[in-house]
Amino acid sequence: MARRKAATARRPRAPKCPAGSRAVGEGQQVPAGDTSAQGQRSLCEPAEVSGPSPASGPASAGQQRSVWREAAKRTARRLAAAASQHKMNRARVFVALSLVLLVAVATQVYFTASSWIRLKIEEDTEAQRMLSELRARQECYQTPDWARKSIGATIDLHRTSPTYTFKCWFCWLHSLIVPVNPPDTILQPGDSPGQCWPMEGHQGQVVIGLPAEIVPSCVILEHVDPGLTPAASPSSAPKEFAVFGLDVDSEEEVPLGSFTFDVQKAFLDIFLLQNHPARAFRHIKVLVDSNWGHPEYTCIYRVQVHGKVVKKLTV
């Protein structure tokens, strides 16, 4: 007991710390012989207090509000930038669509204008062609007709298709009284029904000998007005035909054009010949390729050959 008391007396006592502080933890020793108040104070330290102190509370709330304010400003700036970018994108899309629409309208206007201009040019070209053809027909019609029997034109019977002969006995008896018109009927004027040369079949040809060498410019084909015939049908009229210039000595045939005689439109028509380069002929061949439907014969009323004379012959 005495020994325990002696040990306790020799052990240094822990200093008493004021309220609000605590003693230094274990492992910390006071230097030997330091019994001063400074040494005693060094063994105490302020106690940790959980939670904010009354002085630091208002400063922390102000900082938090500043942080929130800055975050709100940054968010507002981002939203404003996004809205501005959205407006710019919308403006770009609007401009692009406007340009596409403008290009489409301009393209449509261009093609419409081009079509209209091309149509006008074609119409003007066609009108000029028709006017030129009309003038050429007038000039050709004003030149003399050299396929007339009265001035010496003849029919080359050796190069001409045969005349149609009627097959029925009544028609044969009628032909004894009223003979069938010969091929040179087409060299004489006349527009009475039946006053034509009936060429056998729907195809054939007739060769006209001219009284002089001429440069042919056009031929005129005539037929009777279908309204004056009993059947009122142009079935025996020539339809498709071609014209040739003949050189009898060399047997050369020079094509001068192929034509269609639309007797339902006009029973007298002028056909311009394609005589380029211009050549003079004394014989003209008219080759009939088809008529308007008659299976037995083709009626040719009148053929005129107009052109300029080169060398007159003695008739």
PDB file of N, CA and C in Angstrom, residues 231-302:
ATOM      1  N   ALA A 231     -71.427   9.140-159.165  1.00  0.00           N
ATOM      2  CA  ALA A 231     -71.103   8.438-157.920  1.00  0.00           C
ATOM      3  C   ALA A 231     -70.568   9.376-156.844  1.00  0.00           C
ATOM      4  N   ALA A 232     -70.202  10.590-157.244  1.00  0.00           N
ATOM      5  CA  ALA A 232     -69.640  11.579-156.313  1.00  0.00           C
ATOM      6  C   ALA A 232     -68.456  11.000-155.544  1.00  0.00           C
ATOM      7  N   SER A 233     -67.637  10.199-156.247  1.00  0.00           N
ATOM      8  CA  SER A 233     -66.492   9.543-155.624  1.00  0.00           C
ATOM      9  C   SER A 233     -65.255   9.781-156.482  1.00  0.00           C
ATOM     10  N   PRO A 234     -64.111  10.098-155.854  1.00  0.00           N
ATOM     11  CA  PRO A 234     -62.871  10.316-156.615  1.00  0.00           C
ATOM     12  C   PRO A 234     -62.027   9.042-156.704  1.00  0.00           C
ATOM     13  N   SER A 235     -62.651   7.868-156.665  1.00  0.00           N
ATOM     14  CA  SER A 235     -61.878   6.624-156.580  1.00  0.00           C
ATOM     15  C   SER A 235     -60.970   6.400-157.791  1.00  0.00           C
ATOM     16  N   SER A 236     -61.320   6.931-158.945  1.00  0.00           N
ATOM     17  CA  SER A 236     -60.508   6.715-160.146  1.00  0.00           C
ATOM     18  C   SER A 236     -59.422   7.768-160.334  1.00  0.00           C
ATOM     19  N   ALA A 237     -59.348   8.747-159.450  1.00  0.00           N
ATOM     20  CA  ALA A 237     -58.340   9.805-159.590  1.00  0.00           C
ATOM     21  C   ALA A 237     -56.974   9.301-159.156  1.00  0.00           C
ATOM     22  N   PRO A 238     -55.901   9.789-159.766  1.00  0.00           N
ATOM     23  CA  PRO A 238     -54.562   9.417-159.306  1.00  0.00           C
ATOM     24  C   PRO A 238     -54.329   9.889-157.872  1.00  0.00           C
ATOM     25  N   LYS A 239     -53.543   9.123-157.144  1.00  0.00           N
ATOM     26  CA  LYS A 239     -53.236   9.482-155.757  1.00  0.00           C
ATOM     27  C   LYS A 239     -51.746   9.755-155.590  1.00  0.00           C
ATOM     28  N   GLU A 240     -50.922   8.730-155.633  1.00  0.00           N
ATOM     29  CA  GLU A 240     -49.475   8.892-155.507  1.00  0.00           C
ATOM     30  C   GLU A 240     -48.838   8.749-156.883  1.00  0.00           C
ATOM     31  N   PHE A 241     -47.981   9.686-157.217  1.00  0.00           N
ATOM     32  CA  PHE A 241     -47.349   9.653-158.522  1.00  0.00           C
ATOM     33  C   PHE A 241     -45.965  10.285-158.435  1.00  0.00           C
ATOM     34  N   ALA A 242     -45.152  10.036-159.442  1.00  0.00           N
ATOM     35  CA  ALA A 242     -43.807  10.581-159.527  1.00  0.00           C
ATOM     36  C   ALA A 242     -43.581  11.133-160.923  1.00  0.00           C
ATOM     37  N   VAL A 243     -42.681  12.113-161.031  1.00  0.00           N
ATOM     38  CA  VAL A 243     -42.383  12.776-162.302  1.00  0.00           C
ATOM     39  C   VAL A 243     -40.901  12.573-162.611  1.00  0.00           C
ATOM     40  N   PHE A 244     -40.611  12.254-163.891  1.00  0.00           N
ATOM     41  CA  PHE A 244     -39.236  12.037-164.335  1.00  0.00           C
ATOM     42  C   PHE A 244     -38.982  12.847-165.599  1.00  0.00           C
ATOM     43  N   GLY A 245     -37.752  13.299-165.731  1.00  0.00           N
ATOM     44  CA  GLY A 245     -37.310  13.870-166.994  1.00  0.00           C
ATOM     45  C   GLY A 245     -36.574  12.797-167.791  1.00  0.00           C
ATOM     46  N   LEU A 246     -36.937  12.634-169.077  1.00  0.00           N
ATOM     47  CA  LEU A 246     -36.382  11.559-169.899  1.00  0.00           C
ATOM     48  C   LEU A 246     -35.416  12.108-170.937  1.00  0.00           C
ATOM     49  N   ASP A 247     -34.318  11.394-171.063  1.00  0.00           N
ATOM     50  CA  ASP A 247     -33.396  11.609-172.180  1.00  0.00           C
ATOM     51  C   ASP A 247     -33.561  10.392-173.085  1.00  0.00           C
ATOM     52  N   VAL A 248     -34.302  10.587-174.183  1.00  0.00           N
ATOM     53  CA  VAL A 248     -34.670   9.457-175.036  1.00  0.00           C
ATOM     54  C   VAL A 248     -33.439   8.821-175.678  1.00  0.00           C
ATOM     55  N   ASP A 249     -32.462   9.611-175.996  1.00  0.00           N
ATOM     56  CA  ASP A 249     -31.287   9.070-176.677  1.00  0.00           C
ATOM     57  C   ASP A 249     -30.501   8.127-175.761  1.00  0.00           C
ATOM     58  N   SER A 250     -30.301   8.521-174.509  1.00  0.00           N
ATOM     59  CA  SER A 250     -29.529   7.687-173.579  1.00  0.00           C
ATOM     60  C   SER A 250     -30.401   6.846-172.659  1.00  0.00           C
ATOM     61  N   GLU A 251     -31.742   6.965-172.798  1.00  0.00           N
ATOM     62  CA  GLU A 251     -32.685   6.241-171.935  1.00  0.00           C
ATOM     63  C   GLU A 251     -32.464   6.569-170.451  1.00  0.00           C
ATOM     64  N   GLU A 252     -31.994   7.757-170.178  1.00  0.00           N
ATOM     65  CA  GLU A 252     -31.776   8.173-168.783  1.00  0.00           C
ATOM     66  C   GLU A 252     -33.057   8.776-168.219  1.00  0.00           C
ATOM     67  N   GLU A 253     -33.370   8.398-167.022  1.00  0.00           N
ATOM     68  CA  GLU A 253     -34.525   8.943-166.309  1.00  0.00           C
ATOM     69  C   GLU A 253     -34.028   9.717-165.090  1.00  0.00           C
ATOM     70  N   VAL A 254     -34.374  10.982-165.042  1.00  0.00           N
ATOM     71  CA  VAL A 254     -33.959  11.843-163.937  1.00  0.00           C
ATOM     72  C   VAL A 254     -35.185  12.101-163.049  1.00  0.00           C
ATOM     73  N   PRO A 255     -35.177  11.626-161.780  1.00  0.00           N
ATOM     74  CA  PRO A 255     -36.333  11.870-160.904  1.00  0.00           C
ATOM     75  C   PRO A 255     -36.464  13.345-160.562  1.00  0.00           C
ATOM     76  N   LEU A 256     -37.674  13.833-160.677  1.00  0.00           N
ATOM     77  CA  LEU A 256     -37.960  15.246-160.388  1.00  0.00           C
ATOM     78  C   LEU A 256     -38.881  15.426-159.184  1.00  0.00           C
ATOM     79  N   GLY A 257     -39.281  14.332-158.553  1.00  0.00           N
ATOM     80  CA  GLY A 257     -40.105  14.450-157.352  1.00  0.00           C
ATOM     81  C   GLY A 257     -41.212  13.426-157.289  1.00  0.00           C
ATOM     82  N   SER A 258     -41.616  13.103-156.052  1.00  0.00           N
ATOM     83  CA  SER A 258     -42.755  12.211-155.799  1.00  0.00           C
ATOM     84  C   SER A 258     -43.797  13.005-155.019  1.00  0.00           C
ATOM     85  N   PHE A 259     -45.078  12.798-155.369  1.00  0.00           N
ATOM     86  CA  PHE A 259     -46.135  13.646-154.821  1.00  0.00           C
ATOM     87  C   PHE A 259     -47.380  12.824-154.524  1.00  0.00           C
ATOM     88  N   THR A 260     -48.309  13.467-153.814  1.00  0.00           N
ATOM     89  CA  THR A 260     -49.630  12.901-153.533  1.00  0.00           C
ATOM     90  C   THR A 260     -50.686  13.905-153.996  1.00  0.00           C
ATOM     91  N   PHE A 261     -51.574  13.440-154.836  1.00  0.00           N
ATOM     92  CA  PHE A 261     -52.653  14.291-155.357  1.00  0.00           C
ATOM     93  C   PHE A 261     -53.900  14.049-154.518  1.00  0.00           C
ATOM     94  N   ASP A 262     -54.185  14.994-153.613  1.00  0.00           N
ATOM     95  CA  ASP A 262     -55.349  14.876-152.732  1.00  0.00           C
ATOM     96  C   ASP A 262     -56.535  15.543-153.420  1.00  0.00           C
ATOM     97  N   VAL A 263     -57.238  14.763-154.220  1.00  0.00           N
ATOM     98  CA  VAL A 263     -58.335  15.320-154.997  1.00  0.00           C
ATOM     99  C   VAL A 263     -59.498  15.746-154.114  1.00  0.00           C
ATOM    100  N   GLN A 264     -59.590  15.182-152.910  1.00  0.00           N
ATOM    101  CA  GLN A 264     -60.666  15.580-151.996  1.00  0.00           C
ATOM    102  C   GLN A 264     -60.437  16.977-151.433  1.00  0.00           C
ATOM    103  N   LYS A 265     -59.195  17.420-151.417  1.00  0.00           N
ATOM    104  CA  LYS A 265     -58.888  18.771-150.951  1.00  0.00           C
ATOM    105  C   LYS A 265     -58.984  19.782-152.092  1.00  0.00           C
ATOM    106  N   ALA A 266     -58.425  19.427-153.240  1.00  0.00           N
ATOM    107  CA  ALA A 266     -58.450  20.322-154.407  1.00  0.00           C
ATOM    108  C   ALA A 266     -58.355  19.467-155.660  1.00  0.00           C
ATOM    109  N   PHE A 267     -59.245  19.675-156.622  1.00  0.00           N
ATOM    110  CA  PHE A 267     -59.213  18.881-157.839  1.00  0.00           C
ATOM    111  C   PHE A 267     -58.294  19.486-158.893  1.00  0.00           C
ATOM    112  N   LEU A 268     -57.544  20.533-158.541  1.00  0.00           N
ATOM    113  CA  LEU A 268     -56.463  21.068-159.354  1.00  0.00           C
ATOM    114  C   LEU A 268     -55.346  21.472-158.401  1.00  0.00           C
ATOM    115  N   ASP A 269     -54.147  20.916-158.615  1.00  0.00           N
ATOM    116  CA  ASP A 269     -53.050  21.194-157.683  1.00  0.00           C
ATOM    117  C   ASP A 269     -51.749  21.367-158.464  1.00  0.00           C
ATOM    118  N   ILE A 270     -50.884  22.223-157.913  1.00  0.00           N
ATOM    119  CA  ILE A 270     -49.586  22.533-158.509  1.00  0.00           C
ATOM    120  C   ILE A 270     -48.507  21.824-157.694  1.00  0.00           C
ATOM    121  N   PHE A 271     -47.588  21.144-158.376  1.00  0.00           N
ATOM    122  CA  PHE A 271     -46.516  20.405-157.722  1.00  0.00           C
ATOM    123  C   PHE A 271     -45.175  20.926-158.251  1.00  0.00           C
ATOM    124  N   LEU A 272     -44.382  21.488-157.333  1.00  0.00           N
ATOM    125  CA  LEU A 272     -43.080  22.032-157.700  1.00  0.00           C
ATOM    126  C   LEU A 272     -42.083  20.897-157.894  1.00  0.00           C
ATOM    127  N   LEU A 273     -41.352  20.944-158.996  1.00  0.00           N
ATOM    128  CA  LEU A 273     -40.384  19.902-159.311  1.00  0.00           C
ATOM    129  C   LEU A 273     -39.034  20.215-158.677  1.00  0.00           C
ATOM    130  N   GLN A 274     -38.321  19.165-158.334  1.00  0.00           N
ATOM    131  CA  GLN A 274     -36.999  19.291-157.716  1.00  0.00           C
ATOM    132  C   GLN A 274     -35.941  19.093-158.809  1.00  0.00           C
ATOM    133  N   ASN A 275     -35.812  20.090-159.638  1.00  0.00           N
ATOM    134  CA  ASN A 275     -34.904  20.021-160.782  1.00  0.00           C
ATOM    135  C   ASN A 275     -33.636  20.795-160.455  1.00  0.00           C
ATOM    136  N   HIS A 276     -32.786  20.192-159.588  1.00  0.00           N
ATOM    137  CA  HIS A 276     -31.540  20.839-159.144  1.00  0.00           C
ATOM    138  C   HIS A 276     -30.389  19.846-159.295  1.00  0.00           C
ATOM    139  N   PRO A 277     -29.361  20.220-160.054  1.00  0.00           N
ATOM    140  CA  PRO A 277     -29.263  21.449-160.866  1.00  0.00           C
ATOM    141  C   PRO A 277     -30.211  21.403-162.053  1.00  0.00           C
ATOM    142  N   ALA A 278     -30.562  22.551-162.536  1.00  0.00           N
ATOM    143  CA  ALA A 278     -31.571  22.651-163.595  1.00  0.00           C
ATOM    144  C   ALA A 278     -31.084  21.962-164.872  1.00  0.00           C
ATOM    145  N   ARG A 279     -31.973  21.122-165.407  1.00  0.00           N
ATOM    146  CA  ARG A 279     -31.682  20.442-166.670  1.00  0.00           C
ATOM    147  C   ARG A 279     -32.880  20.598-167.603  1.00  0.00           C
ATOM    148  N   ALA A 280     -32.591  20.574-168.864  1.00  0.00           N
ATOM    149  CA  ALA A 280     -33.648  20.699-169.874  1.00  0.00           C
ATOM    150  C   ALA A 280     -34.007  19.316-170.407  1.00  0.00           C
ATOM    151  N   PHE A 281     -35.313  19.102-170.655  1.00  0.00           N
ATOM    152  CA  PHE A 281     -35.803  17.822-171.158  1.00  0.00           C
ATOM    153  C   PHE A 281     -36.809  18.078-172.276  1.00  0.00           C
ATOM    154  N   ARG A 282     -36.915  17.085-173.146  1.00  0.00           N
ATOM    155  CA  ARG A 282     -37.947  17.134-174.178  1.00  0.00           C
ATOM    156  C   ARG A 282     -39.062  16.139-173.903  1.00  0.00           C
ATOM    157  N   HIS A 283     -38.837  15.195-172.993  1.00  0.00           N
ATOM    158  CA  HIS A 283     -39.852  14.209-172.636  1.00  0.00           C
ATOM    159  C   HIS A 283     -40.017  14.198-171.110  1.00  0.00           C
ATOM    160  N   ILE A 284     -41.249  14.142-170.685  1.00  0.00           N
ATOM    161  CA  ILE A 284     -41.609  14.085-169.264  1.00  0.00           C
ATOM    162  C   ILE A 284     -42.462  12.833-169.054  1.00  0.00           C
ATOM    163  N   LYS A 285     -42.076  12.055-168.042  1.00  0.00           N
ATOM    164  CA  LYS A 285     -42.851  10.854-167.703  1.00  0.00           C
ATOM    165  C   LYS A 285     -43.573  11.060-166.385  1.00  0.00           C
ATOM    166  N   VAL A 286     -44.874  10.744-166.379  1.00  0.00           N
ATOM    167  CA  VAL A 286     -45.680  10.771-165.160  1.00  0.00           C
ATOM    168  C   VAL A 286     -46.006   9.320-164.799  1.00  0.00           C
ATOM    169  N   LEU A 287     -45.467   8.874-163.677  1.00  0.00           N
ATOM    170  CA  LEU A 287     -45.650   7.490-163.215  1.00  0.00           C
ATOM    171  C   LEU A 287     -46.666   7.472-162.085  1.00  0.00           C
ATOM    172  N   VAL A 288     -47.813   6.809-162.318  1.00  0.00           N
ATOM    173  CA  VAL A 288     -48.865   6.709-161.307  1.00  0.00           C
ATOM    174  C   VAL A 288     -48.635   5.447-160.489  1.00  0.00           C
ATOM    175  N   ASP A 289     -48.471   5.627-159.196  1.00  0.00           N
ATOM    176  CA  ASP A 289     -48.244   4.475-158.312  1.00  0.00           C
ATOM    177  C   ASP A 289     -49.528   3.936-157.709  1.00  0.00           C
ATOM    178  N   SER A 290     -50.550   4.777-157.565  1.00  0.00           N
ATOM    179  CA  SER A 290     -51.817   4.310-156.985  1.00  0.00           C
ATOM    180  C   SER A 290     -52.905   5.323-157.290  1.00  0.00           C
ATOM    181  N   ASN A 291     -54.162   4.862-157.171  1.00  0.00           N
ATOM    182  CA  ASN A 291     -55.305   5.778-157.273  1.00  0.00           C
ATOM    183  C   ASN A 291     -56.080   5.723-155.965  1.00  0.00           C
ATOM    184  N   TRP A 292     -57.261   6.323-155.961  1.00  0.00           N
ATOM    185  CA  TRP A 292     -58.044   6.427-154.730  1.00  0.00           C
ATOM    186  C   TRP A 292     -59.002   5.259-154.522  1.00  0.00           C
ATOM    187  N   GLY A 293     -58.725   4.137-155.143  1.00  0.00           N
ATOM    188  CA  GLY A 293     -59.481   2.933-154.802  1.00  0.00           C
ATOM    189  C   GLY A 293     -60.110   2.183-155.955  1.00  0.00           C
ATOM    190  N   HIS A 294     -60.139   2.747-157.161  1.00  0.00           N
ATOM    191  CA  HIS A 294     -60.779   2.027-158.278  1.00  0.00           C
ATOM    192  C   HIS A 294     -59.857   0.889-158.729  1.00  0.00           C
ATOM    193  N   PRO A 295     -60.358  -0.336-158.798  1.00  0.00           N
ATOM    194  CA  PRO A 295     -59.480  -1.474-159.109  1.00  0.00           C
ATOM    195  C   PRO A 295     -59.206  -1.674-160.600  1.00  0.00           C
ATOM    196  N   GLU A 296     -60.008  -1.065-161.493  1.00  0.00           N
ATOM    197  CA  GLU A 296     -59.903  -1.403-162.921  1.00  0.00           C
ATOM    198  C   GLU A 296     -59.178  -0.345-163.733  1.00  0.00           C
ATOM    199  N   TYR A 297     -59.380   0.914-163.455  1.00  0.00           N
ATOM    200  CA  TYR A 297     -58.750   1.954-164.269  1.00  0.00           C
ATOM    201  C   TYR A 297     -58.516   3.210-163.438  1.00  0.00           C
ATOM    202  N   THR A 298     -57.694   4.102-164.017  1.00  0.00           N
ATOM    203  CA  THR A 298     -57.384   5.401-163.411  1.00  0.00           C
ATOM    204  C   THR A 298     -57.655   6.479-164.451  1.00  0.00           C
ATOM    205  N   CYS A 299     -58.471   7.444-164.078  1.00  0.00           N
ATOM    206  CA  CYS A 299     -58.829   8.526-165.003  1.00  0.00           C
ATOM    207  C   CYS A 299     -57.894   9.709-164.812  1.00  0.00           C
ATOM    208  N   ILE A 300     -57.222  10.117-165.898  1.00  0.00           N
ATOM    209  CA  ILE A 300     -56.365  11.298-165.880  1.00  0.00           C
ATOM    210  C   ILE A 300     -57.010  12.333-166.797  1.00  0.00           C
ATOM    211  N   TYR A 301     -57.402  13.456-166.236  1.00  0.00           N
ATOM    212  CA  TYR A 301     -58.099  14.487-167.004  1.00  0.00           C
ATOM    213  C   TYR A 301     -57.125  15.428-167.713  1.00  0.00           C
ATOM    214  N   ARG A 302     -56.141  15.934-166.966  1.00  0.00           N
ATOM    215  CA  ARG A 302     -55.258  16.921-167.577  1.00  0.00           C
ATOM    216  C   ARG A 302     -53.911  16.932-166.852  1.00  0.00           C
TER     217      ARG A 302
END
